[in-house]
Short mmCIF file of C-alpha atoms and ligand atoms in Angstrom, two decimals:
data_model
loop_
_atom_site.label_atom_id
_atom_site.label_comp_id
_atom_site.label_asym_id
_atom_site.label_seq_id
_atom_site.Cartn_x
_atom_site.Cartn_y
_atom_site.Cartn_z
CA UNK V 85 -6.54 4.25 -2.21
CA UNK V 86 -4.54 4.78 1.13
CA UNK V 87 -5.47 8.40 1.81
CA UNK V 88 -7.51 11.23 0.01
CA UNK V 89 -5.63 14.02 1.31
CA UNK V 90 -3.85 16.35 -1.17
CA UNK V 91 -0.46 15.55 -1.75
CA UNK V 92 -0.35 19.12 -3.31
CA UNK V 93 1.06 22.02 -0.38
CA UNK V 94 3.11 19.08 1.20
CA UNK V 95 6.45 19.38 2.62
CA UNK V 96 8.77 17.63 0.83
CA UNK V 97 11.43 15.48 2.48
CA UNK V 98 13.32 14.22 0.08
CA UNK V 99 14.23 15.33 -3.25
CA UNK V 100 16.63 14.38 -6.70
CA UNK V 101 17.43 16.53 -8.70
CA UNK V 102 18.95 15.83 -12.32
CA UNK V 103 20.52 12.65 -10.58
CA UNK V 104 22.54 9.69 -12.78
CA UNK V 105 23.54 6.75 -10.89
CA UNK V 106 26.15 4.52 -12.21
CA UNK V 107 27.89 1.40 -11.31
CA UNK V 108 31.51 1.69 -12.97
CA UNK V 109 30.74 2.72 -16.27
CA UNK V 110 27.25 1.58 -16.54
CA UNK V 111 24.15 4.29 -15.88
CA UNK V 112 21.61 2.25 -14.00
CA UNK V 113 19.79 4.86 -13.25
CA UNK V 114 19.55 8.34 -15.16
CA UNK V 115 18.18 11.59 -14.90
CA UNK V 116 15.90 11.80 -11.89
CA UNK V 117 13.59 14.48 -10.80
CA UNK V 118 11.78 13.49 -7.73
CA UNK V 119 9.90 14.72 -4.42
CA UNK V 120 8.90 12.35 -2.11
CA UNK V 121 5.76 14.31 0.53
CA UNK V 122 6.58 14.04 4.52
CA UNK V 123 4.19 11.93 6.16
CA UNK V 124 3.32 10.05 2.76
CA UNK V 125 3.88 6.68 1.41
CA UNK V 126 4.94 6.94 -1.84
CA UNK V 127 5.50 3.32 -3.90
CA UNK V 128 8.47 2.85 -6.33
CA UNK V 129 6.71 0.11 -8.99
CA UNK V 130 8.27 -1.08 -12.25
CA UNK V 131 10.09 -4.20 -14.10
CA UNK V 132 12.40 -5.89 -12.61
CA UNK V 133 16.20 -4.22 -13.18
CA UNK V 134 14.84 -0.36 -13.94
CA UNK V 135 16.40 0.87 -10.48
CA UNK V 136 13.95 0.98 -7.92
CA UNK V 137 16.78 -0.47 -5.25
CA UNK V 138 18.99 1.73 -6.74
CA UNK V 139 17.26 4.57 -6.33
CA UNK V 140 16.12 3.89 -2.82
CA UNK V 141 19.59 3.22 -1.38
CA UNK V 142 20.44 6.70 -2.53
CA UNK V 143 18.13 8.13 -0.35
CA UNK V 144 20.32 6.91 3.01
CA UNK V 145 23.75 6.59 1.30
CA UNK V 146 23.57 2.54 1.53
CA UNK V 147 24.63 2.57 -1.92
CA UNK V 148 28.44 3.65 -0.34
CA UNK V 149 29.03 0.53 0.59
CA UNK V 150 29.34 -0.44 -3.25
CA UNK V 151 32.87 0.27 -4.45
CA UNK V 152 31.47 0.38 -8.02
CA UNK V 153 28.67 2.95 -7.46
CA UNK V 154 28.77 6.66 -8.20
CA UNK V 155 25.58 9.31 -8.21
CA UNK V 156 25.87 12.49 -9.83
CA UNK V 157 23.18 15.35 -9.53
CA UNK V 158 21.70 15.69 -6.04
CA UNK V 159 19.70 14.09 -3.51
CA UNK V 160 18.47 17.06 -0.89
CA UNK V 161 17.05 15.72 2.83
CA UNK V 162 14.78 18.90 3.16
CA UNK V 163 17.67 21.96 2.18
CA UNK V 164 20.56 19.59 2.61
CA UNK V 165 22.45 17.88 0.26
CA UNK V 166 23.09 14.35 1.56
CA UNK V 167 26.04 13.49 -0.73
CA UNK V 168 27.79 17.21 0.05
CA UNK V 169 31.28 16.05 1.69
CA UNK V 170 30.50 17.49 5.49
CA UNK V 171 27.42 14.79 5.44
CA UNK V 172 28.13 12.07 7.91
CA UNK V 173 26.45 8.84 6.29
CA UNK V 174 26.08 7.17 9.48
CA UNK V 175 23.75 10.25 10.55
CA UNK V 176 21.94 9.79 7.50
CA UNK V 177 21.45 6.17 7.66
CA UNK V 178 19.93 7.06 11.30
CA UNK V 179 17.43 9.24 10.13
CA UNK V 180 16.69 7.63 7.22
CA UNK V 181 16.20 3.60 8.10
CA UNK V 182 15.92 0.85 5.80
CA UNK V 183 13.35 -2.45 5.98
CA UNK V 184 14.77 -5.46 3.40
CA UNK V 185 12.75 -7.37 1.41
CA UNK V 186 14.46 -10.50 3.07
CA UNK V 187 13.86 -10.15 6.83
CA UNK V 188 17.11 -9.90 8.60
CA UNK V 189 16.67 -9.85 12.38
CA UNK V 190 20.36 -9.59 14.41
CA UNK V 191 20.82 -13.61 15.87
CA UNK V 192 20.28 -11.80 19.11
CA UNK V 193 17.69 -11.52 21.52
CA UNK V 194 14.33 -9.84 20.45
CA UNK V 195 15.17 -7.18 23.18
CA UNK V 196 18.36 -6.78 21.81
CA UNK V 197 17.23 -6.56 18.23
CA UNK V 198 15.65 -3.11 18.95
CA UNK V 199 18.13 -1.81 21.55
CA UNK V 200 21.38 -2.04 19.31
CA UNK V 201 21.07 0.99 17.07
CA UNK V 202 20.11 2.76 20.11
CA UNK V 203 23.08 1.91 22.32
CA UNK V 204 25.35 2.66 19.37
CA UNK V 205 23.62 6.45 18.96
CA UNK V 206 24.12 6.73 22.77
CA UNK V 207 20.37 6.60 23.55
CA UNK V 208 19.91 7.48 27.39
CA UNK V 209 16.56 6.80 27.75
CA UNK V 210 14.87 3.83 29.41
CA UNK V 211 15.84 0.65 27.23
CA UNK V 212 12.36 -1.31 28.11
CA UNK V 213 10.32 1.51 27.41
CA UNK V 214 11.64 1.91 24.07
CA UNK V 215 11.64 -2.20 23.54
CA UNK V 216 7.67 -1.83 24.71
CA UNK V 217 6.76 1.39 22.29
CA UNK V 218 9.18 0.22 19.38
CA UNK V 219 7.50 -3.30 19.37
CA UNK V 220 3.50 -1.63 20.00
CA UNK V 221 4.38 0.63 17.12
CA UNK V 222 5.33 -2.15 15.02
CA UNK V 223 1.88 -4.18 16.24
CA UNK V 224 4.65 -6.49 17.46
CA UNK V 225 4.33 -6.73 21.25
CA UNK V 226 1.55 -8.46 22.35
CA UNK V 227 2.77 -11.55 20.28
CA UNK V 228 6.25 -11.73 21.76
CA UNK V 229 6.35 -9.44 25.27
CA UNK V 230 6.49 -12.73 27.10
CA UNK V 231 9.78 -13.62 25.09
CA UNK V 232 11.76 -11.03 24.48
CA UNK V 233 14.97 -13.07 25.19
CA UNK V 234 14.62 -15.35 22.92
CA UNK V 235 16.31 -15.00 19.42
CA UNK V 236 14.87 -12.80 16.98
CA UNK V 237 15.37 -15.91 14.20
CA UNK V 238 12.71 -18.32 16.24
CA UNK V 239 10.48 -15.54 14.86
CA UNK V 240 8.12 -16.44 11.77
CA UNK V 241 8.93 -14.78 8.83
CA UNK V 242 5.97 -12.29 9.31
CA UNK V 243 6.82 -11.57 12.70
CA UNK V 244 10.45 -11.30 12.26
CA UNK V 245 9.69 -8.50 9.43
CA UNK V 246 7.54 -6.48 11.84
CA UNK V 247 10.69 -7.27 14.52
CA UNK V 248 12.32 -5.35 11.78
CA UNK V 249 10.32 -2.61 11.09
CA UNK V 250 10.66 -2.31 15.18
CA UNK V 251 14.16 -1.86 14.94
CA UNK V 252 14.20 0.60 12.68
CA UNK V 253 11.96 3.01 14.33
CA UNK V 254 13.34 2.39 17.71
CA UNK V 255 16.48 4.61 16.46
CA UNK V 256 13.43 7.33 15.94
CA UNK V 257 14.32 7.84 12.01
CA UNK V 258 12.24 10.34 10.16
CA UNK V 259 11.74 8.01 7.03
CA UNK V 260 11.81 4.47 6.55
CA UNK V 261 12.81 2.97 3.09
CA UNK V 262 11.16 -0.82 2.69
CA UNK V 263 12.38 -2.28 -0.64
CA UNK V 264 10.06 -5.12 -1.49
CA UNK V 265 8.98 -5.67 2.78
CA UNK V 266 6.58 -8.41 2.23
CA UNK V 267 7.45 -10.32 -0.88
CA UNK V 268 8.62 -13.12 1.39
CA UNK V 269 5.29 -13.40 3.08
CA UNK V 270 2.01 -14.99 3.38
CA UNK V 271 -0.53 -13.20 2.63
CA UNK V 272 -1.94 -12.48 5.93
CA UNK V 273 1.59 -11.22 7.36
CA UNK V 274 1.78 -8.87 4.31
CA UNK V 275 -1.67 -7.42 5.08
CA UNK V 276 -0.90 -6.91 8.87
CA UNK V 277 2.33 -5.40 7.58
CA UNK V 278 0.29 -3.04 4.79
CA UNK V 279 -1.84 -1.88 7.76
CA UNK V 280 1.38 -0.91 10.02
CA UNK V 281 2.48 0.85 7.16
CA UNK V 282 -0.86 2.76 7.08
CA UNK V 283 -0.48 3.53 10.61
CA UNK V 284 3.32 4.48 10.87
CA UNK V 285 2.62 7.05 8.16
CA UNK V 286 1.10 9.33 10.73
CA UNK V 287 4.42 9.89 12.34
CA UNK V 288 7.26 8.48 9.28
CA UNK V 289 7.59 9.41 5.48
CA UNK V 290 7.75 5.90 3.93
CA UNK V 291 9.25 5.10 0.67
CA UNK V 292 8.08 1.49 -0.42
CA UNK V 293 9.10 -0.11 -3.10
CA UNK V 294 6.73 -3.15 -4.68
CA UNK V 295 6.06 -5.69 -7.11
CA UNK V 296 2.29 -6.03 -6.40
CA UNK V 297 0.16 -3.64 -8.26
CA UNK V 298 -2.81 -4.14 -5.44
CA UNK V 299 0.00 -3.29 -2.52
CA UNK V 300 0.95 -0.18 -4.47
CA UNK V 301 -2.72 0.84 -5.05
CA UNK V 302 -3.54 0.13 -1.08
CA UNK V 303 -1.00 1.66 0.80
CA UNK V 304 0.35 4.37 -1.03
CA UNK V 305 -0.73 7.91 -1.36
CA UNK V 306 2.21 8.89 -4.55
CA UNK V 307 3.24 6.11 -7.09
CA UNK V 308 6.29 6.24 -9.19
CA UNK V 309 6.19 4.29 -11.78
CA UNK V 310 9.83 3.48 -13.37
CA UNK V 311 10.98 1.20 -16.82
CA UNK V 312 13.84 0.31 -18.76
CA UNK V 313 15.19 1.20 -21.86
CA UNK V 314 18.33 1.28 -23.82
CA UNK V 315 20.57 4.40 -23.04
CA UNK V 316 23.23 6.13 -25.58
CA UNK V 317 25.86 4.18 -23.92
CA UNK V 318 24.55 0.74 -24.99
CA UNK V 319 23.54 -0.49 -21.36
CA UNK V 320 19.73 -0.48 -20.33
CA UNK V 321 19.13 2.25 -17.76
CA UNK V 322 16.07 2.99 -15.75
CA UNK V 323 14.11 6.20 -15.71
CA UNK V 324 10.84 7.70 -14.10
CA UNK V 325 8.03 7.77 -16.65
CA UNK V 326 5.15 8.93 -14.44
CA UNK V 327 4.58 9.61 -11.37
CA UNK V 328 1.46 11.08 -9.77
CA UNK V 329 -1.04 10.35 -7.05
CA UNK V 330 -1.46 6.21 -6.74
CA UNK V 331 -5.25 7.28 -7.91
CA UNK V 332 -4.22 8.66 -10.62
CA UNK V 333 -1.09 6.12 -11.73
CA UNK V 334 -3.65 3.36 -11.48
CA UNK V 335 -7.31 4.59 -12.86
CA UNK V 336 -5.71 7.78 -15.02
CA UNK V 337 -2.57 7.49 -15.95
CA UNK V 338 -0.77 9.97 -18.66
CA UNK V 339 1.60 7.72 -20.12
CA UNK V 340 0.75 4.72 -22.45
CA UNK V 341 3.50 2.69 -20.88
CA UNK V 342 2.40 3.19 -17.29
CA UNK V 343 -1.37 1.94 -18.71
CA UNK V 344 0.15 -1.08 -19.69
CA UNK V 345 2.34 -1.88 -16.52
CA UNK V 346 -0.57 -1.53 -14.15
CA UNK V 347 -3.19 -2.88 -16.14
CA UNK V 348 -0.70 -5.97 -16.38
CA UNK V 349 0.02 -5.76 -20.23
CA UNK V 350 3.48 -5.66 -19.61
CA UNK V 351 5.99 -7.29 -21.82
N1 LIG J 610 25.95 -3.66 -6.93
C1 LIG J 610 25.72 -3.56 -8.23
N2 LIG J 610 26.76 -3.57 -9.12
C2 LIG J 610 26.54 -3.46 -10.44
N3 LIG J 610 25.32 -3.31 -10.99
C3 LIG J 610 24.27 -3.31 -10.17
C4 LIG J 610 24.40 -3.43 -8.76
N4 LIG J 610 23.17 -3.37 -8.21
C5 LIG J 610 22.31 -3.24 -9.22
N5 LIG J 610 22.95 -3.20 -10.41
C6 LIG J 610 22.34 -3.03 -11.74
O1 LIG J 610 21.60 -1.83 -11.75
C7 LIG J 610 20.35 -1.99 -12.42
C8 LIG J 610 19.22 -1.66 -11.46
O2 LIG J 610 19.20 -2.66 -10.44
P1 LIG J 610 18.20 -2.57 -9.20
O3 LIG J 610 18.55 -3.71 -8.30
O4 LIG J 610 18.22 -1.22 -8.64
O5 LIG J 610 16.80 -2.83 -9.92
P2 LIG J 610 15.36 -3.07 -9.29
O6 LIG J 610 14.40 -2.17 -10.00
O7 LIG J 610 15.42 -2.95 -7.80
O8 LIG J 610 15.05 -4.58 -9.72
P3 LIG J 610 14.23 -5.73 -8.93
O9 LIG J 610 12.78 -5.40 -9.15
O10 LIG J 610 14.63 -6.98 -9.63
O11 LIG J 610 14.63 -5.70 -7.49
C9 LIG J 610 20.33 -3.43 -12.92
O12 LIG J 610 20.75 -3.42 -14.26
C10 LIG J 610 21.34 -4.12 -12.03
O13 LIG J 610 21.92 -5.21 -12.70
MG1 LIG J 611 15.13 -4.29 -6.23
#
């Protein structure tokens, strides 16, 4: 497992309470209670469709940007309440970033890649110094400090991710949000990007979410594990049914169900 320190006595960052989300009329997602620790990586696992995407675009509001969608209950960033209407989403989406599972460098320069966000938030401190500590951070640099004006896209896929993950720390978020981050990668990328992720939790709360039970089990320290079922209103909404310490989701877990989605009896 990723870490042996108590995730008991942690502050916690983020936090839903009682909290439905619906697109239109449908409840995707319903009634979730959940902390997530500050300076953890805590995994999101379950079948496809039960919300995990959902859920994490509540955390930095990306979920505005669909007309359909509608949360009620609350989502608290430390005391705050980031849906409360004197929240500014764009502030939120700073401090909270967001890694894709598709990687989706700018057509830009590398250079540029990591500079945008931080032109747009006014940043007025040296642009190649952040470039040089965004890309180190994301064990990017010494693979493309020779060419950092040439496209992000002539990137592999692996590298491009990490060119990601680089961009969103170079805004200096407090959490980053990966949803899926290396299910488009070979399996050496994905372990180069499991150890950033090991690294960057020293400084960032990360939120990852995962379809591979031996990811989940590596690089996490929390593990939620989420599944489907049929709701009142006739749709099939996701809910949490367990969520512990990864050690404890994968070698001792409470619920029957979450037994049979880790130990891959799933069906
Ligand atoms: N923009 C949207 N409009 C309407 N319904 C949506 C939208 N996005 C997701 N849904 C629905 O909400 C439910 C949860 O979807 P979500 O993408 O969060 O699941 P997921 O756990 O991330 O699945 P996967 O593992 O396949 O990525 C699904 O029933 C999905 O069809
Ligand atoms: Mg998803």
């Amino acid at each position: 497992m990723a870490s042996n320190i108590s995730t008991v006595n942690t502050e916690t960052v983020l936090r839903t309470e009682n909290l439905n989300i619906y697109y239109g009329n449908f409840l995707a997602v319903r009634d979730i209670w959940l902390d997530i620790p500050k300076n953890r990586v805590t995994a999101f696992i379950g079948p496809s469709g039960c919300g995990k995407s959902t859920l994490l675009r509540c955390y930095n509001r990306l979920n505005d940007l669909i007309e359909s969608f509608r949360a009620e209950g609350k989502v608290y960033y430390y005391d705050k309440n980031l849906y409360a209407p004197d929240i500014d989403p764009v502030e939120v989406r700073r401090r909270i970033g967001m890694v894709f599972q598709k990687p989706n460098p700018f057509p830009k320069s590398i250079y540029d890649n990591i500079v945008f966000g931080a032109k747009i938030n006014g940043y007025k401190g040296n642009m190649d110094e952040l470039v040089e500590k965004s890309l180190r951070q994301a064990a990017l640099w010494d693979e493309v400090k020779d060419k950092l004006r040439q496209s992000g896209l002539s990137l592999s896929g692996g590298q491009q991710q990490r060119l990601c993950i680089a961009r969103a720390i170079a805004v200096q978020p407090e959490i980053i949000l990966m949803d899926e981050p290396c299910s488009a990668l070979d399996p050496i990328s994905t372990l180069r990007i499991e150890e950033l992720i090991h690294e960057l939790k020293e400084q960032y709360t990360i939120v990852i979410v995962t379809h591979n039970m031996q990811q989940a089990a590596r690089v996490s320290d929390m593990t939620a594990f989420f599944n489907v079922q049929r709701s009142e209103q006739g749709g099939r909404s996701g809910y949490l049914v367990e969520y512990d310490a990864t050690e404890s989701i994968f070698n001792n877990p409470k619920q029957e169900d979450t037994r049979d989605y880790v130990s891959g009896r799933f069906g």
